[in-house]
Amino acid sequence: MSLYEILLVAYLIVAIMLIGFVLIQQGKGAEAGASFGAGGSNTVFGSSGSGNFMTRTTAILATLFFLISLIIGGITTGANTEADEFQNIEAPVEATIPVVDESDVPVSDQTDGNDVPTSDPQ
């Protein structure tokens, strides 16, 4: 596995974790609900609440996301790709004429229109 593939996997994992941490965080207006009893879940993360842990983790994941994206961009910028035949429009195209094989053409037994029997009214 190359460095590029490892970075792509790490990039995907960091992006999914970053999305998860952003969605889990409470908004700035959530402190108003804490006075009515909604702040009881913050004690799981310690006395300072989940804000400090969540914001630090989000900042670290965002920094990793940007660093990995810059590294992947630097790796792909230096990579040379081969030009396809459709991208090289200066090369002349060779015209090929299909060859018809004479043995493939069906031949009928009738050579003239005179061989057709006619009905004789009697």
PDB file of C-alpha atoms in Angstrom, residues 97-105:
ATOM      1  CA  ILE A  97     -12.047   0.994 -44.593  1.00  0.00           C
ATOM      2  CA  PRO A  98     -13.879  -2.192 -43.709  1.00  0.00           C
ATOM      3  CA  VAL A  99     -13.122  -5.029 -46.101  1.00  0.00           C
ATOM      4  CA  VAL A 100     -16.103  -7.100 -47.186  1.00  0.00           C
ATOM      5  CA  ASP A 101     -15.366 -10.737 -47.773  1.00  0.00           C
ATOM      6  CA  GLU A 102     -17.038 -12.030 -50.933  1.00  0.00           C
ATOM      7  CA  SER A 103     -17.845 -15.373 -49.334  1.00  0.00           C
ATOM      8  CA  ASP A 104     -20.084 -13.686 -46.738  1.00  0.00           C
ATOM      9  CA  VAL A 105     -22.487 -12.293 -49.331  1.00  0.00           C
TER      10      VAL A 105
END
